[in-house]
Backbone as CSV, one residue per row, in Angstrom:
resi,resn,N_x,N_y,N_z,CA_x,CA_y,CA_z,C_x,C_y,C_z
1,UNK,205.170,105.569,87.783,203.810,105.067,87.440,202.707,106.518,88.022
2,UNK,202.177,106.616,87.019,201.438,107.818,87.106,199.957,107.384,87.405
3,UNK,199.235,108.372,87.781,198.257,108.147,89.135,196.678,107.452,88.290
4,UNK,196.714,107.588,86.672,195.440,107.974,85.742,196.244,107.126,84.766
5,UNK,196.629,105.776,84.533,196.683,105.297,83.321,196.110,105.624,81.969
6,UNK,195.990,104.984,80.922,195.872,105.372,79.138,194.799,104.421,79.476
7,UNK,194.088,103.526,79.390,192.806,102.756,80.157,191.932,103.839,80.126
8,UNK,192.589,104.529,81.633,191.375,105.359,82.068,191.210,106.829,81.464
9,UNK,192.522,106.852,80.965,191.848,108.029,80.101,191.214,108.215,78.783
10,UNK,191.280,107.086,78.337,190.765,106.758,77.168,189.199,106.725,77.451
11,UNK,188.900,106.243,78.642,187.865,105.720,78.583,186.389,107.383,79.183
12,UNK,187.599,108.110,79.703,186.928,108.941,80.025,187.153,110.009,78.563
13,UNK,187.886,110.103,78.027,187.975,111.008,76.757,186.759,110.728,75.874
14,UNK,186.175,109.063,76.045,185.136,108.597,74.860,184.122,109.070,75.296
15,UNK,183.765,108.806,77.145,182.623,109.421,77.452,182.239,110.689,77.344
16,UNK,183.285,112.024,77.538,183.447,113.393,77.729,182.734,113.758,76.370
17,UNK,183.498,113.114,74.915,183.204,113.535,73.777,181.707,112.992,73.274
18,UNK,181.471,111.944,74.012,179.928,111.485,73.606,178.813,112.307,74.424
19,UNK,179.256,112.767,75.412,178.264,114.019,76.043,178.546,114.748,75.834
20,UNK,179.342,115.500,74.617,179.281,116.888,74.072,178.241,116.372,72.769
21,UNK,178.597,115.082,72.299,177.825,114.729,70.990,175.825,115.283,71.460
22,UNK,176.072,114.038,72.384,174.779,114.055,72.737,174.036,115.315,73.430
23,UNK,174.763,116.684,73.601,174.423,117.835,74.209,173.891,118.500,72.911
24,UNK,175.364,118.345,71.663,174.640,119.651,70.693,174.019,118.958,69.923
25,UNK,173.549,117.559,69.935,172.174,117.024,69.373,171.033,117.209,70.158
26,UNK,170.786,117.681,71.380,169.786,117.694,72.284,169.504,119.333,71.844
27,UNK,170.921,120.117,71.242,170.109,121.103,71.544,169.667,121.964,69.807
28,UNK,170.142,120.811,69.463,169.693,121.332,67.545,168.399,120.564,67.487
29,UNK,167.974,119.756,68.308,166.584,119.281,67.969,165.582,120.248,68.469
30,UNK,166.461,120.816,69.821,165.185,121.893,70.413,165.041,123.416,69.614
31,UNK,165.974,123.512,68.793,165.968,124.450,68.420,165.101,124.353,66.747
32,UNK,165.658,122.865,66.355,164.339,122.928,65.342,163.214,122.860,65.354
33,UNK,162.749,122.150,66.693,160.874,121.643,67.100,160.997,123.267,67.579
34,UNK,161.565,124.610,68.376,161.137,125.324,68.399,161.086,126.408,66.975
35,UNK,161.749,125.836,66.202,161.496,126.759,65.154,160.562,126.108,63.980
36,UNK,159.837,125.099,64.252,159.370,124.293,63.466,158.005,124.821,64.274
37,UNK,157.450,125.031,65.479,156.356,125.679,66.172,156.328,126.936,65.956
38,UNK,157.153,127.767,65.594,157.247,129.257,65.541,156.728,129.392,63.742
39,UNK,157.416,128.586,63.089,156.545,129.164,61.540,155.350,128.209,61.424
40,UNK,154.990,127.644,62.358,153.603,126.883,61.686,152.359,127.890,61.222
41,UNK,152.421,128.498,62.111,151.292,129.516,62.067,151.330,130.378,60.970
42,UNK,152.420,130.941,60.653,152.464,131.841,59.502,152.545,131.114,58.370
43,UNK,152.935,129.444,57.993,152.783,129.084,56.875,151.540,128.888,56.626
44,UNK,150.553,128.270,57.790,149.213,128.553,57.514,148.631,129.780,57.436
45,UNK,148.839,130.670,57.394,148.290,131.772,57.042,148.834,132.193,55.728
46,UNK,149.748,132.001,55.015,150.374,132.177,53.912,149.929,131.198,52.687
47,UNK,149.147,129.763,52.985,148.705,129.117,52.207,147.277,129.787,52.153
48,UNK,146.716,130.373,53.508,145.221,131.056,52.737,145.035,132.347,52.264
49,UNK,146.512,133.209,52.241,145.738,134.664,51.833,146.682,134.456,50.182
50,UNK,147.719,133.685,50.261,148.523,133.588,48.510,147.230,133.625,47.688
51,UNK,147.134,134.110,46.073,146.716,133.879,45.620,147.000,132.464,44.466
52,UNK,146.419,132.069,43.636,147.225,131.088,42.910,147.629,132.095,41.459
53,UNK,148.165,131.464,40.306,149.298,132.695,39.272,147.888,132.781,38.356
54,UNK,147.130,131.776,38.214,145.571,131.704,37.435,144.882,132.910,37.966
55,UNK,144.875,133.222,39.172,143.929,134.064,39.949,145.049,135.342,39.592
56,UNK,145.557,135.506,39.933,146.475,137.001,39.808,146.289,137.155,38.475
57,UNK,146.516,136.881,37.048,146.252,136.802,35.824,144.746,137.309,35.297
58,UNK,144.020,136.540,35.985,142.663,137.135,35.862,142.061,137.897,36.668
59,UNK,142.392,138.378,37.583,142.444,139.707,38.278,143.235,140.833,37.598
60,UNK,144.441,140.600,36.822,145.227,141.774,35.901,144.214,142.184,34.734
61,UNK,143.670,140.557,34.103,143.079,140.967,32.948,141.535,141.682,32.599
62,UNK,141.121,141.718,34.284,139.732,142.358,34.673,140.427,143.353,34.540
63,UNK,141.071,144.165,35.157,141.558,145.454,35.182,141.616,146.092,34.625
64,UNK,142.267,145.448,33.157,142.808,145.540,32.306,144.214,145.970,32.202
65,UNK,145.086,146.016,32.823,146.625,145.922,33.110,147.025,144.993,31.917
66,UNK,146.927,143.916,31.365,147.372,142.856,30.482,146.272,142.157,30.038
67,UNK,146.694,141.662,28.480,145.517,141.550,27.402,146.079,139.990,27.691
68,UNK,145.490,139.205,27.217,146.160,138.085,26.846,145.794,137.786,25.511
69,UNK,146.940,137.415,24.728,147.657,137.163,22.905,146.682,136.135,22.407
70,UNK,146.568,135.858,21.343,145.964,134.208,20.736,146.822,133.492,21.369
71,UNK,148.366,133.343,21.363,149.187,132.524,21.847,149.166,131.928,23.421
72,UNK,148.136,132.602,23.890,147.895,132.364,25.497,148.832,132.865,26.392
73,UNK,149.923,134.090,25.659,150.342,135.004,26.608,149.891,135.455,26.887
74,UNK,150.453,136.819,27.926,149.963,137.989,28.732,150.908,138.923,28.148
75,UNK,150.086,139.875,27.951,150.944,141.191,27.455,150.455,142.518,28.284
76,UNK,151.214,143.767,28.261,150.806,144.962,29.146,149.668,145.460,27.937
């Protein structure tokens, strides 16, 4: 008869796999939260600095780079 019977082995394996799963999930959660904190200032900065499509078209028309045709399209 072995020192460790099958039931004890299965309990250990289930406990060990559960510990591994919890550890991996904790690492994923920490990485996800850290990435969110790192990206937040960049996203806020982009929202302030990015012009809308209409603003870009208006500035290009004003500078003379493009001209609107009667159908509403823009040509060079």
